[in-house]
Amino acid sequence: MRATLPTAAGALTAAALLLGTAPAHAEIDPGDDFQAPLIAFDPAGNQWFQDTVTLNAAVSDPGGSVSSADYQLTGAQESSAPLGRSGGTITLGTEGVTEVTVTAIDRADNEASRIAWFGVDRGAPTVTISAPLDGARVVQHSDVALTYTCADAVSGIASCSGPAPSGTAVDTSQPGTHHVEVTATDRAGRTSTTTATYEVVTGDFTVQEPPRVTGNLQTDDLAEVTPPRTTPAATSVSYQWLRDGTPIPGATGATYQTSAADTLTRLSVRATSSRAGYADVVTTSAASYVGLNAPTYSTPVITGDLVVGGTVTASIDVTPQPYGTAWSWKVDGEVRGTGATYVIQPADAGKRLVAEATLQRAGYATRWPASEPSTPVRAAVRDLDVSAAVTGQPVVGQRLTAGLPALPEGVEAGYQWLADDVAIPGATQPSLLLGPAQAGRAIRVRVVLTSTGYEPLTTTSGATPPVARATADLVVTTSKTRPAGKARKRKVRLAVQVGATASSGTVVVTRGTKVLATATVDASGRAVVVLRKQRARATSYVVSWSGDAGTLPAVRTVRVPRR
């Protein structure tokens, strides 16, 4: 009777694991010997070895005797051969995995097989550390992931271990030399260790662009800084503002408010870029000129009463404050006063005022805004207690005088003489010589008082009585000629001067009732009468003048002696 029985459970399990199948069970026929042969491997299979393996395959049969045994090698090493009935040795020297199948049959035809694999790996595993590379220089505090792999082409890797799992950051906190050691163990038990040495160093920035100062660089404006660009990027940047290259105390922000102290200087900023593991790098911007700012202001305004003697005030709105403002008051471009207020002077009457401001502040351009010209300054009304009067005799040929009290300084009087309230042409002096034209008329004087900056003041005197005609002062000068020979006749010459007031009229010379001659008075009040063939004896003549508009008639008797 022949039956195929399973071998020992351990061998069958190993074979099943290797082949990926479950052990098969043959149907057993009844008989006297039903036990299959026993097969044992020494060393046990299903493991890796570092060198050639001498396998001792022992065969036995508890129920009888073994009739035959053989082996078959597949995989890395392939061969087959019979074994002795008690087994034998099998040499496995080819690197790789070789599957060994030993089959034994006893005399009852019971058959048993044992299968196991044997791996031979003569090479050591390899370790590759890709980060950090051996000899690498690593920037302090940088993030560097430990990256390594282990490999074994034959048996494979049983373990691959380093100071930390691959992908974990290495220590870069302290400058200096550091080591990373990774050990690989293959399935055959061989190990390999690889060490990477790296140096932690302080990094250096690469400056791509220095800082820049931006903004409207004038007094009292905000200057800003554009940070420097570096590789790698800085994690923090500190600043120090400089005025003409000298640090400005307390000016350490990313912005800076300029002041009058910065005006007409050059402003720059020094930036210190920092990052963990890198040496600080200091860069400085280009210097920018800080110019004068300019105020914002309204047009000046003049308020107050624009009259001589009045007080006016100038005002203006200016930004920023405080702002120094000086004032000049001008008329026709000429400065008349200073200060925010001005008392209008008489000379300003009828003219227009302009208030000009001088705006000054440290760090700002000076400006001179001016108001619009004012309306004309009005003359003031002056309160003078003055009355005109006329002195003198209202008689033709007499002089009348305008009487006034003492006038204040700067007050001037203008005169106009009136006859029956009608202006006498050309009569504009303080006195008036009465002429024939004024005879019979009442005389007044109108006085106009003027002073610069004030309204004229007019005062008119009371009227005189009507002007009386003057009394003629008739003066007759005689001359005569001596008669020649026995002649009894002579020539008498009468020179008549009527008076200063006479300028017309007729002179009549009579003797007794007889009119001897007439003559017309010329403009100087003079007339000459020549009497011919007069008796050469003492004779009286009556000289009469008819009078004129300004002088009464006059008569005078003159006596011409004989000789």
Coordinates of C-alpha atoms in Angstrom, one line a residue:
M1 CA 0.0 0.0 0.0
R2 CA 1.3 3.5 -0.9
A3 CA 0.2 6.9 0.6
T4 CA 1.5 10.4 0.4
L5 CA 1.4 12.0 3.8
P6 CA 2.3 15.5 4.9
T7 CA 5.7 16.0 6.4
A8 CA 6.3 17.7 9.7
A9 CA 4.0 20.7 10.2
G10 CA 6.9 23.1 10.4
A11 CA 8.3 22.1 7.0
L12 CA 4.9 22.2 5.4
T13 CA 4.2 25.6 6.9
A14 CA 7.4 27.0 5.5
A15 CA 6.8 25.6 2.1
A16 CA 3.3 27.0 2.2
L17 CA 4.6 30.4 3.0
L18 CA 7.2 30.2 0.2
L19 CA 4.8 28.8 -2.4
G20 CA 1.8 30.8 -1.3
T21 CA -0.4 27.6 -1.1
A22 CA -1.9 25.5 1.7
P23 CA -0.5 22.0 2.4
A24 CA -2.5 19.3 0.6
H25 CA -3.6 16.2 2.4
A26 CA -3.7 12.8 0.5
E27 CA -6.3 10.3 1.2
I28 CA -4.8 7.5 3.2
D29 CA -5.4 3.9 2.4
P30 CA -5.6 1.6 5.4
G31 CA -2.5 -0.5 5.8
D32 CA 0.2 -1.5 8.1
D33 CA 2.6 1.4 7.4
F34 CA 1.0 4.6 6.9
Q35 CA 3.6 7.0 8.3
A36 CA 5.5 9.0 5.7
P37 CA 9.3 9.5 6.0
L38 CA 10.5 12.4 8.1
I39 CA 12.7 15.1 6.5
A40 CA 14.7 17.7 8.5
F41 CA 16.8 20.7 7.4
D42 CA 19.8 21.9 9.2
P43 CA 20.1 24.9 9.2
A44 CA 16.5 25.6 9.1
G45 CA 15.3 27.3 5.9
N46 CA 13.4 30.4 5.1
Q47 CA 16.2 32.7 6.1
W48 CA 19.1 34.6 4.7
F49 CA 22.8 33.8 5.0
Q50 CA 25.8 35.9 4.5
D51 CA 27.8 33.2 2.6
T52 CA 27.6 29.7 1.1
V53 CA 25.2 27.4 3.0
T54 CA 25.8 23.7 3.5
L55 CA 22.4 22.3 4.0
N56 CA 22.2 18.9 5.8
A57 CA 18.9 17.2 4.8
A58 CA 18.2 14.3 7.1
V59 CA 15.7 11.7 6.0
S60 CA 14.2 9.0 8.3
D61 CA 11.2 6.7 8.4
P62 CA 9.7 5.8 11.8
G63 CA 7.5 3.0 10.3
G64 CA 10.0 1.3 8.1
S65 CA 12.8 2.3 5.9
V66 CA 13.4 4.8 3.2
S67 CA 13.6 3.5 -0.3
S68 CA 14.7 6.7 -2.0
A69 CA 15.3 10.5 -1.5
D70 CA 16.2 13.4 -3.8
Y71 CA 16.3 17.1 -3.9
Q72 CA 15.5 19.8 -6.5
L73 CA 16.8 23.4 -6.4
T74 CA 15.0 26.2 -8.2
G75 CA 15.5 30.0 -8.1
A76 CA 19.0 31.5 -7.9
Q77 CA 20.6 28.0 -8.1
E78 CA 19.0 25.3 -10.1
S79 CA 19.8 21.6 -10.0
S80 CA 18.5 18.2 -8.8
A81 CA 20.1 15.1 -7.5
P82 CA 19.3 11.9 -5.4
L83 CA 20.2 11.8 -1.8
G84 CA 21.1 8.8 0.3
R85 CA 18.3 7.0 2.0
S86 CA 19.2 8.8 5.2
G87 CA 19.6 12.1 3.4
G88 CA 22.7 14.1 2.5
T89 CA 24.2 17.6 2.2
I90 CA 23.3 20.2 -0.3
T91 CA 25.7 23.2 -1.1
L92 CA 23.9 26.4 -1.7
G93 CA 26.4 29.0 -3.0
T94 CA 24.7 31.1 -5.5
E95 CA 23.7 34.6 -4.3
G96 CA 20.0 35.0 -4.1
V97 CA 17.1 32.9 -3.1
T98 CA 17.1 29.2 -3.9
E99 CA 14.1 27.0 -3.1
V100 CA 15.0 23.5 -1.9
T101 CA 12.6 20.6 -2.3
V102 CA 13.5 17.3 -0.7
T103 CA 11.3 14.3 -1.5
A104 CA 11.6 10.9 0.3
I105 CA 9.6 7.6 -0.3
D106 CA 9.6 4.6 2.1
R107 CA 9.0 1.0 1.2
A108 CA 5.3 1.3 1.7
D109 CA 5.4 4.0 -0.9
N110 CA 4.6 6.6 1.6
E111 CA 6.0 9.8 0.2
A112 CA 7.0 13.0 2.0
S113 CA 8.4 16.4 0.8
R114 CA 10.0 19.3 2.6
I115 CA 10.3 22.7 1.0
A116 CA 12.3 25.7 2.2
W117 CA 14.1 28.7 0.7
F118 CA 17.6 29.7 1.5
G119 CA 18.9 33.2 0.7
V120 CA 22.6 34.0 0.2
D121 CA 23.6 37.7 0.3
R122 CA 27.4 38.3 0.3
G123 CA 27.1 42.1 -0.2
A124 CA 26.6 44.8 2.4
P125 CA 23.6 47.2 2.2
T126 CA 24.1 50.8 1.0
V127 CA 23.2 54.0 2.8
T128 CA 22.6 57.3 0.9
I129 CA 22.4 60.6 2.8
S130 CA 21.1 63.2 0.3
A131 CA 20.6 65.9 2.9
P132 CA 22.7 67.3 4.4
L133 CA 25.4 66.3 2.0
D134 CA 28.7 65.4 3.4
G135 CA 30.8 68.6 3.6
A136 CA 27.8 70.8 3.2
R137 CA 27.7 74.3 4.7
V138 CA 24.3 75.0 6.3
V139 CA 23.1 78.5 7.3
Q140 CA 22.4 78.8 11.0
H141 CA 18.8 78.3 11.9
S142 CA 17.9 77.3 8.4
D143 CA 15.4 74.5 7.8
V144 CA 17.3 71.5 6.5
A145 CA 15.4 68.1 6.4
L146 CA 17.5 65.0 7.1
T147 CA 17.0 62.9 4.0
Y148 CA 18.5 59.4 3.7
T149 CA 17.7 56.0 2.1
C150 CA 19.0 52.5 2.7
A151 CA 19.1 49.8 0.0
D152 CA 20.2 46.2 -0.6
A153 CA 19.7 44.7 -4.0
V154 CA 19.7 41.1 -2.8
S155 CA 18.2 40.4 0.6
G156 CA 16.6 43.8 1.1
I157 CA 16.7 46.1 4.1
A158 CA 15.8 44.9 7.5
S159 CA 16.4 48.2 9.2
C160 CA 17.5 51.7 8.2
S161 CA 18.1 54.1 11.2
G162 CA 19.6 57.5 11.8
P163 CA 19.5 60.0 14.6
A164 CA 15.9 60.8 13.5
P165 CA 13.5 59.6 10.9
S166 CA 14.2 60.8 7.4
G167 CA 12.4 64.1 6.8
T168 CA 13.1 65.3 10.3
A169 CA 15.0 68.7 10.5
V170 CA 18.6 68.5 11.5
D171 CA 20.0 70.7 14.2
T172 CA 21.2 74.0 12.8
S173 CA 20.9 76.0 16.0
Q174 CA 24.6 76.2 16.8
P175 CA 27.5 77.1 14.5
G176 CA 30.2 74.5 14.1
T177 CA 30.7 71.0 12.7
H178 CA 27.9 68.4 13.1
H179 CA 27.6 64.8 12.1
V180 CA 24.7 62.6 10.9
E181 CA 25.2 58.8 11.1
V182 CA 22.8 56.3 9.4
T183 CA 23.1 52.5 9.7
A184 CA 21.5 50.0 7.4
T185 CA 21.0 46.3 8.2
D186 CA 20.0 43.8 5.5
R187 CA 18.1 40.6 6.0
A188 CA 21.3 38.7 6.0
G189 CA 22.4 40.6 9.0
R190 CA 25.1 42.6 7.3
T191 CA 25.3 46.3 8.3
S192 CA 26.6 49.5 6.8
T193 CA 27.1 52.9 8.4
T194 CA 27.4 56.2 6.5
T195 CA 28.3 59.5 8.1
A196 CA 27.6 62.9 6.7
T197 CA 29.5 65.9 8.2
Y198 CA 28.0 69.3 7.8
E199 CA 29.1 72.7 9.1
V200 CA 26.6 75.2 10.5
V201 CA 27.7 78.7 9.4
T202 CA 26.4 82.3 9.7
G203 CA 24.8 83.3 6.3
D204 CA 25.4 86.4 4.3
F205 CA 22.7 88.4 2.7
T206 CA 22.7 89.4 -1.0
V207 CA 21.4 92.9 -1.3
Q208 CA 19.2 93.3 -4.3
E209 CA 18.2 96.9 -3.7
P210 CA 19.1 99.4 -1.0
P211 CA 16.3 101.3 0.9
R212 CA 14.7 104.2 -0.8
V213 CA 13.3 107.4 0.8
T214 CA 9.9 108.4 -0.7
G215 CA 7.5 111.2 0.0
N216 CA 7.2 114.9 -0.5
L217 CA 10.5 116.0 1.1
Q218 CA 9.6 119.4 2.4
T219 CA 9.5 120.8 5.9
D220 CA 6.7 119.3 8.1
D221 CA 6.1 116.5 5.6
L222 CA 6.1 112.7 6.1
A223 CA 9.1 110.8 4.7
E224 CA 8.7 107.1 4.2
V225 CA 11.2 104.3 3.5
T226 CA 10.8 101.5 1.1
P227 CA 12.6 98.6 2.7
P228 CA 15.8 97.1 1.2
R229 CA 15.4 93.9 -0.9
T230 CA 17.7 91.1 0.1
T231 CA 18.2 87.4 -0.7
P232 CA 17.0 85.7 1.4
A233 CA 14.3 88.1 2.6
A234 CA 15.0 89.7 6.0
T235 CA 12.6 88.8 8.8
S236 CA 13.1 92.2 10.4
V237 CA 14.5 95.6 9.4
S238 CA 15.5 98.4 11.7
Y239 CA 16.1 102.0 10.6
Q240 CA 18.0 105.1 11.6
W241 CA 17.3 108.3 9.8
L242 CA 20.3 110.6 9.0
R243 CA 20.5 114.3 8.4
D244 CA 23.5 115.2 6.3
G245 CA 24.9 111.8 7.3
T246 CA 24.5 112.3 11.0
P247 CA 22.0 110.2 13.0
I248 CA 18.8 112.0 14.1
P249 CA 18.1 111.1 17.7
G250 CA 15.0 109.1 18.1
A251 CA 14.3 108.8 14.4
T252 CA 14.2 105.0 14.1
G253 CA 10.9 104.3 12.5
A254 CA 9.9 103.4 8.9
T255 CA 8.5 106.9 8.6
Y256 CA 9.9 110.3 9.6
Q257 CA 8.2 113.6 10.1
T258 CA 10.5 116.3 8.8
S259 CA 10.9 119.6 10.7
A260 CA 12.5 123.0 10.3
A261 CA 15.8 121.4 11.4
D262 CA 15.8 119.3 8.2
T263 CA 15.2 122.2 5.8
L264 CA 17.9 122.6 3.2
T265 CA 19.7 119.4 4.3
R266 CA 20.0 116.0 2.8
L267 CA 17.9 113.2 4.4
S268 CA 18.8 109.5 4.1
V269 CA 18.0 106.3 6.1
R270 CA 20.2 103.5 7.2
A271 CA 18.6 100.1 7.2
T272 CA 19.8 97.1 9.2
S273 CA 18.4 93.8 7.8
S274 CA 18.2 90.8 10.1
R275 CA 17.4 87.1 9.8
A276 CA 18.1 84.2 12.1
G277 CA 21.4 82.6 11.0
Y278 CA 22.5 85.5 8.9
A279 CA 24.9 88.3 9.7
D280 CA 23.1 91.6 9.8
V281 CA 23.6 93.7 6.6
V282 CA 23.5 97.5 6.8
T283 CA 22.5 99.5 3.7
T284 CA 21.9 103.2 3.3
S285 CA 19.6 105.0 0.9
A286 CA 20.5 107.8 -1.4
A287 CA 20.3 111.2 0.2
S288 CA 17.3 113.3 -0.7
Y289 CA 17.2 117.1 -0.5
V290 CA 14.6 118.6 1.9
G291 CA 13.2 121.8 0.4
L292 CA 11.2 124.7 1.8
N293 CA 7.5 124.1 2.3
A294 CA 5.0 126.8 1.5
P295 CA 2.1 128.1 3.7
T296 CA -1.5 127.9 2.7
Y297 CA -3.2 131.2 3.1
S298 CA -6.2 133.3 2.3
T299 CA -6.2 136.8 0.7
P300 CA -5.7 139.4 3.4
V301 CA -8.8 141.3 4.4
I302 CA -9.1 144.9 5.6
T303 CA -11.8 145.8 8.1
G304 CA -12.7 149.0 9.8
D305 CA -14.0 152.5 8.9
L306 CA -12.1 153.8 5.9
V307 CA -12.1 157.5 7.0
V308 CA -9.3 159.8 8.0
G309 CA -8.5 159.2 11.6
G310 CA -10.2 155.8 11.6
T311 CA -8.5 152.6 12.6
V312 CA -8.4 149.6 10.2
T313 CA -7.3 146.1 10.8
A314 CA -5.7 143.5 8.6
S315 CA -6.3 139.8 9.0
I316 CA -5.4 136.6 7.1
D317 CA -5.9 132.8 7.6
V318 CA -2.6 130.9 7.4
T319 CA -1.8 127.2 7.7
P320 CA 0.2 125.9 9.6
Q321 CA 0.1 127.7 12.8
P322 CA 1.8 129.4 14.6
Y323 CA 3.0 131.5 11.7
G324 CA 4.9 134.8 12.0
T325 CA 3.0 137.6 10.2
A326 CA 4.2 141.1 9.8
W327 CA 2.1 143.8 8.1
S328 CA 2.8 146.8 5.9
W329 CA 0.2 149.3 5.0
K330 CA 0.7 150.8 1.5
V331 CA -0.7 153.7 -0.5
D332 CA 0.4 154.0 -4.1
G333 CA 3.1 151.5 -3.3
E334 CA 4.5 153.6 -0.5
V335 CA 4.6 152.1 3.0
R336 CA 2.6 154.3 5.3
G337 CA 2.6 152.1 8.4
T338 CA 3.2 148.7 10.0
G339 CA 1.4 146.4 12.3
A340 CA -1.9 144.6 12.1
T341 CA -3.8 147.9 12.7
Y342 CA -3.3 151.3 11.1
V343 CA -4.7 154.7 11.9
I344 CA -5.6 156.4 8.6
Q345 CA -3.7 159.6 8.0
P346 CA -5.0 162.8 6.3
A347 CA -2.6 162.2 3.4
D348 CA -4.5 158.9 2.7
A349 CA -7.8 160.7 1.9
G350 CA -9.2 159.7 -1.5
K351 CA -6.6 156.9 -1.9
R352 CA -6.9 153.2 -1.6
L353 CA -5.1 151.2 1.1
V354 CA -3.4 147.9 0.6
A355 CA -2.4 145.6 3.5
E356 CA 0.6 143.4 2.6
A357 CA 1.5 140.5 4.9
T358 CA 5.0 139.1 5.3
L359 CA 4.5 135.4 6.2
Q360 CA 7.6 133.8 7.8
R361 CA 8.1 130.4 9.5
A362 CA 11.3 128.4 9.9
G363 CA 11.5 125.8 7.1
Y364 CA 8.9 127.6 5.0
A365 CA 9.3 129.9 2.0
T366 CA 8.5 133.6 2.8
R367 CA 5.4 134.9 1.1
W368 CA 4.0 138.4 0.7
P369 CA 0.3 138.2 0.0
A370 CA -1.5 141.5 -0.3
S371 CA -5.2 142.5 0.1
E372 CA -7.3 143.9 -2.7
P373 CA -7.1 147.7 -2.8
S374 CA -9.7 149.2 -0.4
T375 CA -12.4 151.6 -1.5
P376 CA -11.1 155.2 -1.4
V377 CA -10.5 156.6 2.0
R378 CA -13.1 159.2 2.9
A379 CA -12.2 162.6 4.2
A380 CA -13.1 163.4 7.8
V381 CA -15.3 166.2 8.9
R382 CA -13.4 168.6 11.0
D383 CA -15.1 170.4 13.8
L384 CA -13.8 174.0 13.7
D385 CA -15.4 176.9 15.5
V386 CA -14.5 179.5 12.9
S387 CA -16.5 182.5 11.7
A388 CA -15.4 185.0 9.0
A389 CA -15.8 188.7 9.5
V390 CA -15.2 191.8 7.3
T391 CA -13.2 194.7 8.6
G392 CA -12.7 198.1 6.9
Q393 CA -14.8 200.9 5.5
P394 CA -17.2 200.0 2.8
V395 CA -16.3 202.9 0.6
V396 CA -14.9 202.7 -2.9
G397 CA -11.2 203.0 -2.8
Q398 CA -11.0 201.5 0.7
R399 CA -9.7 198.0 1.4
L400 CA -11.8 195.4 3.2
T401 CA -10.1 192.6 5.0
A402 CA -11.4 189.1 5.9
G403 CA -11.0 188.5 9.6
L404 CA -10.5 185.0 10.9
P405 CA -9.4 183.6 14.3
A406 CA -6.1 181.7 14.5
L407 CA -6.3 178.5 12.5
P408 CA -4.9 175.1 13.5
E409 CA -1.7 174.0 11.8
G410 CA -2.3 172.5 8.4
V411 CA -5.6 174.4 7.9
E412 CA -5.6 176.7 4.9
A413 CA -8.1 179.4 4.0
G414 CA -9.4 180.2 0.5
Y415 CA -11.3 183.4 -0.1
Q416 CA -14.1 184.6 -2.4
W417 CA -15.5 188.1 -2.1
L418 CA -19.1 188.6 -2.9
A419 CA -21.1 191.7 -3.9
D420 CA -24.7 191.3 -3.2
D421 CA -23.9 187.5 -2.8
V422 CA -22.4 187.3 -6.3
A423 CA -18.8 186.3 -6.6
I424 CA -16.6 189.1 -7.6
P425 CA -14.3 187.8 -10.4
G426 CA -10.7 187.4 -9.3
A427 CA -11.5 188.6 -5.7
T428 CA -9.8 185.6 -3.9
Q429 CA -7.4 187.3 -1.6
P430 CA -7.7 187.9 2.1
S431 CA -8.5 191.6 1.4
L432 CA -10.5 193.5 -1.3
L433 CA -9.9 196.9 -2.7
L434 CA -13.3 198.3 -3.3
G435 CA -13.8 199.6 -6.8
P436 CA -16.6 201.5 -8.6
A437 CA -18.2 198.2 -9.5
Q438 CA -18.9 197.5 -5.9
A439 CA -20.5 200.9 -5.2
G440 CA -24.0 200.5 -3.8
R441 CA -23.6 196.8 -3.1
A442 CA -23.3 194.9 0.1
I443 CA -20.0 193.0 0.5
R444 CA -19.4 189.6 2.1
V445 CA -16.5 187.3 2.2
R446 CA -16.8 183.5 1.9
V447 CA -14.0 181.6 3.4
V448 CA -13.4 177.9 2.6
L449 CA -11.1 176.2 5.1
T450 CA -9.3 173.2 3.8
S451 CA -6.8 170.7 5.3
T452 CA -5.5 167.4 3.9
G453 CA -7.8 164.6 4.7
Y454 CA -10.7 166.6 5.8
E455 CA -13.9 167.8 4.2
P456 CA -13.8 171.6 3.3
L457 CA -15.5 173.9 5.9
T458 CA -17.2 177.0 4.6
T459 CA -17.9 180.1 6.6
T460 CA -19.4 183.4 5.2
S461 CA -19.2 186.7 6.9
G462 CA -22.1 189.1 7.4
A463 CA -22.8 191.7 4.8
T464 CA -21.4 195.2 4.9
P465 CA -23.6 198.2 4.3
P466 CA -23.8 199.1 0.7
V467 CA -20.5 200.4 -0.5
A468 CA -20.5 204.2 -0.6
R469 CA -18.9 206.1 -3.5
A470 CA -15.6 207.8 -2.6
T471 CA -15.2 211.5 -2.2
A472 CA -13.1 212.9 -4.9
D473 CA -9.8 214.5 -3.9
L474 CA -9.8 217.1 -6.7
V475 CA -6.3 218.5 -7.2
V476 CA -5.7 221.2 -9.8
T477 CA -2.2 222.2 -10.8
T478 CA -2.0 225.5 -12.8
S479 CA 0.6 226.9 -15.1
K480 CA 0.6 229.9 -17.4
T481 CA 2.6 231.6 -20.0
R482 CA 3.8 235.2 -19.9
P483 CA 2.3 237.3 -22.7
A484 CA 4.8 238.4 -25.3
G485 CA 5.4 242.1 -26.0
K486 CA 2.4 244.3 -25.6
A487 CA 0.1 241.4 -25.7
R488 CA -2.5 241.3 -23.1
K489 CA -3.5 237.6 -23.5
R490 CA -1.9 234.5 -22.0
K491 CA -2.3 230.7 -22.0
V492 CA -3.4 228.9 -18.8
R493 CA -2.9 225.2 -18.4
L494 CA -4.9 223.3 -15.7
A495 CA -3.8 219.7 -14.8
V496 CA -6.7 218.1 -12.9
Q497 CA -6.2 214.9 -10.8
V498 CA -9.6 213.7 -9.6
G499 CA -8.4 211.0 -7.3
A500 CA -7.4 207.3 -7.2
T501 CA -10.9 206.1 -7.4
A502 CA -11.9 208.1 -10.5
S503 CA -11.5 206.6 -13.9
S504 CA -14.0 208.4 -16.0
G505 CA -16.2 211.5 -16.0
T506 CA -15.9 215.0 -17.4
V507 CA -14.0 218.0 -16.1
V508 CA -15.6 221.4 -16.8
V509 CA -13.8 224.7 -16.3
T510 CA -15.9 227.8 -16.0
R511 CA -15.3 231.5 -15.3
G512 CA -18.4 233.0 -14.0
T513 CA -21.2 231.5 -15.9
K514 CA -19.1 230.9 -19.0
V515 CA -17.9 227.4 -19.7
L516 CA -14.3 227.8 -20.9
A517 CA -13.4 224.2 -21.6
T518 CA -14.2 220.5 -20.9
A519 CA -12.0 217.4 -20.7
T520 CA -12.5 213.7 -20.1
V521 CA -10.8 212.0 -17.2
D522 CA -8.6 209.1 -18.3
A523 CA -8.3 205.8 -16.5
S524 CA -5.8 207.2 -14.1
G525 CA -8.3 209.9 -13.0
R526 CA -6.4 212.7 -14.7
A527 CA -7.4 215.3 -17.2
V528 CA -5.5 218.3 -18.7
V529 CA -7.3 221.5 -19.7
V530 CA -5.5 224.3 -21.7
L531 CA -7.2 227.8 -21.8
R532 CA -6.0 230.1 -24.5
K533 CA -6.2 233.9 -24.8
Q534 CA -6.8 234.4 -21.2
R535 CA -6.5 237.9 -19.7
A536 CA -3.2 238.5 -18.1
R537 CA -4.5 239.4 -14.8
A538 CA -5.4 237.4 -11.7
T539 CA -8.4 235.3 -12.6
S540 CA -10.4 232.7 -10.7
Y541 CA -11.6 229.5 -12.4
V542 CA -14.1 227.0 -11.2
V543 CA -13.1 223.4 -12.0
S544 CA -15.9 220.9 -11.5
W545 CA -15.9 217.1 -12.0
S546 CA -19.1 215.2 -12.8
G547 CA -18.3 212.2 -10.8
D548 CA -18.6 208.5 -11.8
A549 CA -20.0 205.3 -10.5
G550 CA -17.5 205.0 -7.7
T551 CA -16.8 208.7 -6.8
L552 CA -19.0 211.6 -5.9
P553 CA -18.8 214.9 -8.0
A554 CA -16.4 217.5 -6.9
V555 CA -15.8 221.3 -7.4
R556 CA -12.8 223.4 -6.8
T557 CA -12.0 227.0 -7.4
V558 CA -8.4 227.9 -8.4
R559 CA -7.0 231.4 -8.8
V560 CA -4.3 232.1 -11.4
P561 CA -2.3 235.1 -10.4
R562 CA -1.5 237.9 -12.8
R563 CA 2.0 237.3 -13.4

